[in-house]
PDB file of C-alpha atoms and ligand atoms in Angstrom:
ATOM      1  CA  UNK A 112      59.638 139.551  -8.842  1.00 97.00           C
ATOM      2  CA  UNK A 113      62.057 140.372  -6.029  1.00 96.00           C
ATOM      3  CA  UNK A 114      59.535 142.870  -4.668  1.00 97.00           C
ATOM      4  CA  UNK A 115      56.651 140.399  -4.931  1.00 98.00           C
ATOM      5  CA  UNK A 116      58.759 137.758  -3.160  1.00 98.00           C
ATOM      6  CA  UNK A 117      59.785 140.090  -0.364  1.00 98.00           C
ATOM      7  CA  UNK A 118      56.189 141.170   0.221  1.00 98.00           C
ATOM      8  CA  UNK A 119      55.118 137.536   0.447  1.00 98.00           C
ATOM      9  CA  UNK A 120      57.914 136.829   2.950  1.00 98.00           C
ATOM     10  CA  UNK A 121      56.635 139.711   5.085  1.00 98.00           C
ATOM     11  CA  UNK A 122      53.184 138.111   5.181  1.00 98.00           C
ATOM     12  CA  UNK A 123      54.744 134.748   6.112  1.00 98.00           C
ATOM     13  CA  UNK A 124      56.456 136.393   9.100  1.00 97.00           C
ATOM     14  CA  UNK A 125      53.093 137.816  10.238  1.00 97.00           C
ATOM     15  CA  UNK A 126      51.384 134.431   9.921  1.00 97.00           C
ATOM     16  CA  UNK A 127      54.148 132.598  11.783  1.00 96.00           C
ATOM     17  CA  UNK A 128      53.666 135.002  14.667  1.00 96.00           C
ATOM     18  CA  UNK A 129      49.853 134.865  14.707  1.00 96.00           C
ATOM     19  CA  UNK A 130      48.832 131.266  14.041  1.00 97.00           C
ATOM     20  CA  UNK A 131      47.828 129.588  17.300  1.00 96.00           C
ATOM     21  CA  UNK A 132      46.054 126.562  18.736  1.00 97.00           C
ATOM     22  CA  UNK A 133      42.249 126.841  18.792  1.00 97.00           C
ATOM     23  CA  UNK A 134      42.150 129.309  15.892  1.00 97.00           C
ATOM     24  CA  UNK A 135      39.623 128.317  13.179  1.00 98.00           C
ATOM     25  CA  UNK A 136      41.400 128.000   9.830  1.00 98.00           C
ATOM     26  CA  UNK A 137      39.055 130.575   8.255  1.00 98.00           C
ATOM     27  CA  UNK A 138      40.572 133.097  10.666  1.00 98.00           C
ATOM     28  CA  UNK A 139      44.028 132.401   9.185  1.00 98.00           C
ATOM     29  CA  UNK A 140      42.547 132.999   5.745  1.00 98.00           C
ATOM     30  CA  UNK A 141      41.118 136.380   6.816  1.00 98.00           C
ATOM     31  CA  UNK A 142      44.439 137.352   8.324  1.00 98.00           C
ATOM     32  CA  UNK A 143      46.356 136.287   5.210  1.00 98.00           C
ATOM     33  CA  UNK A 144      44.119 138.231   2.875  1.00 98.00           C
ATOM     34  CA  UNK A 145      44.264 141.347   5.078  1.00 98.00           C
ATOM     35  CA  UNK A 146      48.082 141.215   5.234  1.00 98.00           C
ATOM     36  CA  UNK A 147      48.407 140.692   1.465  1.00 98.00           C
ATOM     37  CA  UNK A 148      46.185 143.711   0.818  1.00 98.00           C
ATOM     38  CA  UNK A 149      48.141 145.718   3.399  1.00 97.00           C
ATOM     39  CA  UNK A 150      51.391 145.249   1.422  1.00 97.00           C
ATOM     40  CA  UNK A 151      49.577 146.491  -1.700  1.00 98.00           C
ATOM     41  CA  UNK A 152      49.309 143.105  -3.398  1.00 98.00           C
ATOM     42  CA  UNK A 153      46.487 140.753  -4.391  1.00 98.00           C
ATOM     43  CA  UNK A 154      46.001 137.131  -3.238  1.00 98.00           C
ATOM     44  CA  UNK A 155      47.082 134.774  -6.023  1.00 98.00           C
ATOM     45  CA  UNK A 156      45.046 131.745  -4.969  1.00 96.00           C
ATOM     46  CA  UNK A 157      41.596 133.302  -4.455  1.00 96.00           C
ATOM     47  CA  UNK A 158      39.504 132.531  -7.527  1.00 95.00           C
ATOM     48  CA  UNK A 159      42.198 130.244  -8.988  1.00 95.00           C
ATOM     49  CA  UNK A 160      40.578 127.756 -11.337  1.00 93.00           C
ATOM     50  CA  UNK A 161      41.369 124.154 -12.187  1.00 91.00           C
ATOM     51  CA  UNK A 162      38.728 123.035 -14.670  1.00 90.00           C
ATOM     52  CA  UNK A 163      35.423 124.098 -13.126  1.00 91.00           C
ATOM     53  CA  UNK A 164      36.712 124.176  -9.558  1.00 93.00           C
ATOM     54  CA  UNK A 165      37.373 127.669  -8.193  1.00 95.00           C
ATOM     55  CA  UNK A 166      39.519 128.017  -5.082  1.00 97.00           C
ATOM     56  CA  UNK A 167      37.509 130.118  -2.600  1.00 97.00           C
ATOM     57  CA  UNK A 168      40.247 131.387  -0.267  1.00 98.00           C
ATOM     58  CA  UNK A 169      43.539 133.297  -0.153  1.00 98.00           C
ATOM     59  CA  UNK A 170      45.496 130.465   1.460  1.00 98.00           C
ATOM     60  CA  UNK A 171      45.555 126.673   1.383  1.00 98.00           C
ATOM     61  CA  UNK A 172      45.582 125.199   4.882  1.00 98.00           C
ATOM     62  CA  UNK A 173      46.311 121.490   4.996  1.00 98.00           C
ATOM     63  CA  UNK A 174      46.308 119.609   8.303  1.00 98.00           C
ATOM     64  CA  UNK A 175      47.993 116.267   9.105  1.00 98.00           C
ATOM     65  CA  UNK A 176      47.127 113.771   6.308  1.00 98.00           C
ATOM     66  CA  UNK A 177      46.101 116.670   4.070  1.00 98.00           C
ATOM     67  CA  UNK A 178      49.035 117.367   1.752  1.00 98.00           C
ATOM     68  CA  UNK A 179      47.963 120.511  -0.079  1.00 98.00           C
ATOM     69  CA  UNK A 180      44.977 122.580  -1.226  1.00 97.00           C
ATOM     70  CA  UNK A 181      43.004 122.353   2.031  1.00 97.00           C
ATOM     71  CA  UNK A 182      40.171 124.898   2.128  1.00 98.00           C
ATOM     72  CA  UNK A 183      40.004 127.125   5.228  1.00 98.00           C
ATOM     73  CA  UNK A 184      36.829 126.729   7.278  1.00 97.00           C
ATOM     74  CA  UNK A 185      35.468 126.234  10.781  1.00 97.00           C
ATOM     75  CA  UNK A 186      37.962 123.544  11.801  1.00 97.00           C
ATOM     76  CA  UNK A 187      40.052 124.681  14.735  1.00 98.00           C
ATOM     77  CA  UNK A 188      43.748 124.035  15.002  1.00 97.00           C
ATOM     78  CA  UNK A 189      44.690 121.576  17.717  1.00 97.00           C
ATOM     79  CA  UNK A 190      47.790 120.945  19.745  1.00 97.00           C
ATOM     80  CA  UNK A 191      50.007 118.479  17.842  1.00 97.00           C
ATOM     81  CA  UNK A 192      48.554 119.271  14.400  1.00 98.00           C
ATOM     82  CA  UNK A 193      50.929 119.393  11.443  1.00 98.00           C
ATOM     83  CA  UNK A 194      49.801 122.531   9.668  1.00 98.00           C
ATOM     84  CA  UNK A 195      50.871 123.334   6.103  1.00 98.00           C
ATOM     85  CA  UNK A 196      50.219 126.852   4.846  1.00 98.00           C
ATOM     86  CA  UNK A 197      50.587 127.511   1.116  1.00 98.00           C
ATOM     87  CA  UNK A 198      49.790 130.827  -0.531  1.00 98.00           C
ATOM     88  CA  UNK A 199      50.858 133.396  -3.067  1.00 98.00           C
ATOM     89  CA  UNK A 200      50.399 136.967  -4.155  1.00 98.00           C
ATOM     90  CA  UNK A 201      50.549 139.102  -7.285  1.00 98.00           C
ATOM     91  CA  UNK A 202      52.347 142.425  -7.261  1.00 98.00           C
ATOM     92  CA  UNK A 203      53.075 144.587 -10.291  1.00 97.00           C
ATOM     93  CA  UNK A 204      51.896 141.744 -12.521  1.00 98.00           C
ATOM     94  CA  UNK A 205      54.336 139.229 -11.018  1.00 98.00           C
ATOM     95  CA  UNK A 206      53.532 136.203  -8.900  1.00 98.00           C
ATOM     96  CA  UNK A 207      55.281 134.815  -5.840  1.00 98.00           C
ATOM     97  CA  UNK A 208      54.424 131.481  -4.193  1.00 98.00           C
ATOM     98  CA  UNK A 209      55.541 129.994  -0.897  1.00 98.00           C
ATOM     99  CA  UNK A 210      54.634 127.335   1.662  1.00 98.00           C
ATOM    100  CA  UNK A 211      55.728 126.244   5.105  1.00 98.00           C
ATOM    101  CA  UNK A 212      54.711 123.644   7.668  1.00 98.00           C
ATOM    102  CA  UNK A 213      54.562 124.108  11.416  1.00 98.00           C
ATOM    103  CA  UNK A 214      53.755 121.723  14.239  1.00 98.00           C
ATOM    104  CA  UNK A 215      51.380 123.257  16.740  1.00 97.00           C
ATOM    105  CA  UNK A 216      53.043 122.731  20.078  1.00 92.00           C
ATOM    106  CA  UNK A 217      55.579 119.975  20.495  1.00 91.00           C
ATOM    107  CA  UNK A 218      54.045 117.273  18.288  1.00 92.00           C
ATOM    108  CA  UNK A 219      55.270 113.699  18.097  1.00 95.00           C
ATOM    109  CA  UNK A 220      58.789 112.665  17.154  1.00 97.00           C
ATOM    110  CA  UNK A 221      57.992 111.384  13.648  1.00 97.00           C
ATOM    111  CA  UNK A 222      56.068 114.556  12.793  1.00 98.00           C
ATOM    112  CA  UNK A 223      59.038 116.641  13.898  1.00 98.00           C
ATOM    113  CA  UNK A 224      61.363 114.510  11.764  1.00 98.00           C
ATOM    114  CA  UNK A 225      58.995 114.951   8.806  1.00 98.00           C
ATOM    115  CA  UNK A 226      58.917 118.733   9.057  1.00 98.00           C
ATOM    116  CA  UNK A 227      62.698 119.003   9.520  1.00 98.00           C
ATOM    117  CA  UNK A 228      63.370 116.671   6.575  1.00 98.00           C
ATOM    118  CA  UNK A 229      60.980 118.501   4.253  1.00 98.00           C
ATOM    119  CA  UNK A 230      62.530 121.885   5.014  1.00 98.00           C
ATOM    120  CA  UNK A 231      66.017 120.476   4.512  1.00 98.00           C
ATOM    121  CA  UNK A 232      64.923 118.774   1.271  1.00 98.00           C
ATOM    122  CA  UNK A 233      63.774 122.166  -0.007  1.00 98.00           C
ATOM    123  CA  UNK A 234      67.188 123.677   0.767  1.00 98.00           C
ATOM    124  CA  UNK A 235      68.967 120.796  -0.980  1.00 98.00           C
ATOM    125  CA  UNK A 236      66.706 121.126  -4.014  1.00 98.00           C
ATOM    126  CA  UNK A 237      67.192 124.886  -4.214  1.00 98.00           C
ATOM    127  CA  UNK A 238      70.991 124.442  -4.130  1.00 98.00           C
ATOM    128  CA  UNK A 239      70.668 122.654  -7.498  1.00 98.00           C
ATOM    129  CA  UNK A 240      68.793 125.553  -9.124  1.00 98.00           C
ATOM    130  CA  UNK A 241      71.831 126.771 -11.057  1.00 98.00           C
ATOM    131  CA  UNK A 242      72.366 127.730 -14.708  1.00 98.00           C
ATOM    132  CA  UNK A 243      73.291 124.661 -16.747  1.00 98.00           C
ATOM    133  CA  UNK A 244      71.594 122.299 -14.291  1.00 98.00           C
ATOM    134  CA  UNK A 245      68.511 120.222 -15.025  1.00 98.00           C
ATOM    135  CA  UNK A 246      65.214 119.953 -13.171  1.00 98.00           C
ATOM    136  CA  UNK A 247      66.122 116.302 -12.533  1.00 98.00           C
ATOM    137  CA  UNK A 248      69.048 117.498 -10.389  1.00 98.00           C
ATOM    138  CA  UNK A 249      66.591 119.254  -8.079  1.00 98.00           C
ATOM    139  CA  UNK A 250      64.250 116.256  -7.890  1.00 98.00           C
ATOM    140  CA  UNK A 251      67.132 113.884  -7.270  1.00 98.00           C
ATOM    141  CA  UNK A 252      68.519 116.019  -4.449  1.00 98.00           C
ATOM    142  CA  UNK A 253      65.116 116.021  -2.718  1.00 98.00           C
ATOM    143  CA  UNK A 254      64.262 112.366  -3.271  1.00 98.00           C
ATOM    144  CA  UNK A 255      67.661 110.930  -2.375  1.00 98.00           C
ATOM    145  CA  UNK A 256      67.600 112.851   0.909  1.00 98.00           C
ATOM    146  CA  UNK A 257      64.129 111.812   2.137  1.00 98.00           C
ATOM    147  CA  UNK A 258      63.851 108.196   0.910  1.00 98.00           C
ATOM    148  CA  UNK A 259      66.502 106.814   3.303  1.00 98.00           C
ATOM    149  CA  UNK A 260      64.481 108.371   6.155  1.00 97.00           C
ATOM    150  CA  UNK A 261      61.555 106.096   5.216  1.00 97.00           C
ATOM    151  CA  UNK A 262      59.451 108.971   3.968  1.00 98.00           C
ATOM    152  CA  UNK A 263      57.317 109.243   0.837  1.00 98.00           C
ATOM    153  CA  UNK A 264      57.711 111.756  -1.983  1.00 98.00           C
ATOM    154  CA  UNK A 265      54.451 113.021  -3.493  1.00 98.00           C
ATOM    155  CA  UNK A 266      54.692 112.461  -7.243  1.00 97.00           C
ATOM    156  CA  UNK A 267      51.237 113.535  -8.421  1.00 95.00           C
ATOM    157  CA  UNK A 268      52.036 117.205  -7.844  1.00 96.00           C
ATOM    158  CA  UNK A 269      55.218 119.080  -8.692  1.00 97.00           C
ATOM    159  CA  UNK A 270      56.935 122.457  -8.516  1.00 98.00           C
ATOM    160  CA  UNK A 271      56.733 124.866 -11.428  1.00 98.00           C
ATOM    161  CA  UNK A 272      58.000 127.896 -13.242  1.00 98.00           C
ATOM    162  CA  UNK A 273      56.462 131.181 -12.069  1.00 98.00           C
ATOM    163  CA  UNK A 274      56.356 134.752 -13.355  1.00 98.00           C
ATOM    164  CA  UNK A 275      53.482 136.579 -15.015  1.00 98.00           C
ATOM    165  CA  UNK A 276      51.419 133.492 -14.225  1.00 97.00           C
ATOM    166  CA  UNK A 277      51.261 131.415 -11.063  1.00 97.00           C
ATOM    167  CA  UNK A 278      52.124 128.232 -12.934  1.00 96.00           C
ATOM    168  CA  UNK A 279      54.472 128.293 -15.923  1.00 97.00           C
ATOM    169  CA  UNK A 280      56.825 125.762 -17.495  1.00 97.00           C
ATOM    170  CA  UNK A 281      58.973 123.938 -16.558  1.00 98.00           C
ATOM    171  CA  UNK A 282      57.552 121.317 -14.199  1.00 98.00           C
ATOM    172  CA  UNK A 283      59.868 120.777 -11.249  1.00 98.00           C
ATOM    173  CA  UNK A 284      59.254 117.277  -9.814  1.00 98.00           C
ATOM    174  CA  UNK A 285      60.453 116.309  -6.355  1.00 98.00           C
ATOM    175  CA  UNK A 286      61.969 113.108  -7.739  1.00 98.00           C
ATOM    176  CA  UNK A 287      64.122 112.241 -10.696  1.00 97.00           C
ATOM    177  CA  UNK A 288      67.513 111.446 -12.124  1.00 98.00           C
ATOM    178  CA  UNK A 289      70.485 113.751 -12.199  1.00 98.00           C
ATOM    179  CA  UNK A 290      71.233 115.320 -15.570  1.00 98.00           C
ATOM    180  CA  UNK A 291      67.710 114.733 -16.926  1.00 98.00           C
ATOM    181  CA  UNK A 292      64.740 116.989 -17.643  1.00 97.00           C
ATOM    182  CA  UNK A 293      64.463 120.642 -18.626  1.00 98.00           C
ATOM    183  CA  UNK A 294      67.590 122.764 -18.716  1.00 98.00           C
ATOM    184  CA  UNK A 295      67.856 125.506 -16.085  1.00 98.00           C
ATOM    185  CA  UNK A 296      69.002 128.912 -17.326  1.00 98.00           C
ATOM    186  CA  UNK A 297      69.884 132.212 -15.701  1.00 98.00           C
ATOM    187  CA  UNK A 298      66.810 134.448 -15.618  1.00 97.00           C
ATOM    188  CA  UNK A 299      64.342 131.637 -14.974  1.00 98.00           C
ATOM    189  CA  UNK A 300      62.232 131.760 -11.812  1.00 98.00           C
ATOM    190  CA  UNK A 301      60.879 128.523 -10.371  1.00 98.00           C
ATOM    191  CA  UNK A 302      58.856 127.410  -7.359  1.00 98.00           C
ATOM    192  CA  UNK A 303      60.550 124.457  -5.656  1.00 98.00           C
ATOM    193  CA  UNK A 304      58.073 122.689  -3.370  1.00 98.00           C
ATOM    194  CA  UNK A 305      58.740 119.276  -1.861  1.00 98.00           C
ATOM    195  CA  UNK A 306      55.623 117.535  -0.481  1.00 98.00           C
ATOM    196  CA  UNK A 307      56.845 114.737   1.766  1.00 98.00           C
ATOM    197  CA  UNK A 308      54.863 112.093   3.707  1.00 98.00           C
ATOM    198  CA  UNK A 309      55.411 109.617   6.529  1.00 98.00           C
ATOM    199  CA  UNK A 310      54.087 106.853   4.274  1.00 98.00           C
ATOM    200  CA  UNK A 311      52.970 106.566   0.684  1.00 98.00           C
ATOM    201  CA  UNK A 312      53.870 108.637  -2.389  1.00 98.00           C
ATOM    202  CA  UNK A 313      50.242 108.510  -3.472  1.00 98.00           C
ATOM    203  CA  UNK A 314      47.573 111.133  -2.951  1.00 98.00           C
ATOM    204  CA  UNK A 315      43.876 111.517  -3.683  1.00 97.00           C
ATOM    205  CA  UNK A 316      41.561 114.502  -3.960  1.00 96.00           C
ATOM    206  CA  UNK A 317      38.506 114.709  -1.696  1.00 97.00           C
ATOM    207  CA  UNK A 318      34.945 115.479  -2.792  1.00 94.00           C
ATOM    208  CA  UNK A 319      35.433 119.232  -2.337  1.00 94.00           C
ATOM    209  CA  UNK A 320      37.598 118.997  -5.510  1.00 94.00           C
ATOM    210  CA  UNK A 321      40.620 120.555  -3.771  1.00 96.00           C
ATOM    211  CA  UNK A 322      41.763 118.977  -0.526  1.00 97.00           C
ATOM    212  CA  UNK A 323      44.524 116.516  -1.393  1.00 98.00           C
ATOM    213  CA  UNK A 324      45.273 113.812   1.175  1.00 98.00           C
ATOM    214  CA  UNK A 325      47.703 110.912   1.400  1.00 98.00           C
ATOM    215  CA  UNK A 326      46.102 107.643   0.287  1.00 98.00           C
ATOM    216  CA  UNK A 327      47.211 105.912   3.485  1.00 98.00           C
ATOM    217  CA  UNK A 328      46.316 108.841   5.775  1.00 98.00           C
ATOM    218  CA  UNK A 329      49.945 109.332   6.772  1.00 98.00           C
ATOM    219  CA  UNK A 330      50.966 112.854   7.701  1.00 98.00           C
ATOM    220  CA  UNK A 331      52.519 115.192   5.170  1.00 98.00           C
ATOM    221  CA  UNK A 332      54.621 118.359   5.130  1.00 98.00           C
ATOM    222  CA  UNK A 333      55.176 120.995   2.453  1.00 98.00           C
ATOM    223  CA  UNK A 334      57.768 123.727   2.044  1.00 98.00           C
ATOM    224  CA  UNK A 335      58.086 126.026  -0.947  1.00 98.00           C
ATOM    225  CA  UNK A 336      60.137 128.983  -2.088  1.00 98.00           C
ATOM    226  CA  UNK A 337      60.095 131.061  -5.247  1.00 98.00           C
ATOM    227  CA  UNK A 338      63.681 130.980  -6.514  1.00 98.00           C
ATOM    228  CA  UNK A 339      65.439 133.023  -9.203  1.00 98.00           C
ATOM    229  CA  UNK A 340      68.211 131.258 -11.098  1.00 98.00           C
ATOM    230  CA  UNK A 341      71.008 133.796 -11.444  1.00 98.00           C
ATOM    231  CA  UNK A 342      74.539 133.557 -12.904  1.00 98.00           C
ATOM    232  CA  UNK A 343      75.744 133.577  -9.268  1.00 97.00           C
ATOM    233  CA  UNK A 344      73.403 130.696  -8.321  1.00 97.00           C
ATOM    234  CA  UNK A 345      69.976 130.376  -6.725  1.00 98.00           C
ATOM    235  CA  UNK A 346      68.410 133.461  -5.140  1.00 98.00           C
ATOM    236  CA  UNK A 347      65.461 132.770  -2.826  1.00 98.00           C
ATOM    237  CA  UNK A 348      62.931 135.543  -3.438  1.00 98.00           C
ATOM    238  CA  UNK A 349      60.409 134.555  -0.751  1.00 98.00           C
ATOM    239  CA  UNK A 350      62.758 135.036   2.173  1.00 96.00           C
ATOM    240  CA  UNK A 351      63.511 138.092   4.301  1.00 93.00           C
ATOM    241  CA  UNK A 352      67.073 139.432   4.600  1.00 74.00           C
TER     242      UNK A 352
HETATM  243 MG1  LIG B 685      53.440 126.340  -5.947  1.00 57.53          MG
END
């Protein structure tokens, strides 16, 4: 899983360097798929099924009020857009999953605060991924950091265990009480993924069966790492160096 995580981090570095204003999102999808194949892996999201819905692309691209699961297409990225990129790969039978949000250009002040807070919330959540902890410790760390900043915590979707499947137990909510929920043990690997908004906690899914937006159209950000829980503490697998 370390190898899968490192390969995914390499693709993230490529995307961070390449994504630019005026690029159609389908172009980012092509680039992502090409880079995943180049590192000898397979895209984890392409063909992923929820019920009868099949995800058609290698990456989810969610812009502004879109929280997650946006489908790449002809839409071009604009200056000031809040762009969330979420994708995974499979290598040697093991999955890795990651997400990050970037503002194209300078953006407005609240959007910048949102992106900074979501990335920091991820770090705070990951710090609680220790043997003997509970998933509620992670959720509490995330929620108690963002709520005072007048931001919403998406509750309808959560982080997850990961390994030979993309989604495994336990669920890892971005909210909760300390000392509650599933026990964390050394050897577990989880995807921690706060989805934070500038408004409501509530989301809805659009008619394409995938794109998930905030109910109040407020902007959202999303950061995710695949994290191994080791006796020495959390080890982020989807990070370089
Ligand atoms: Mg995930």
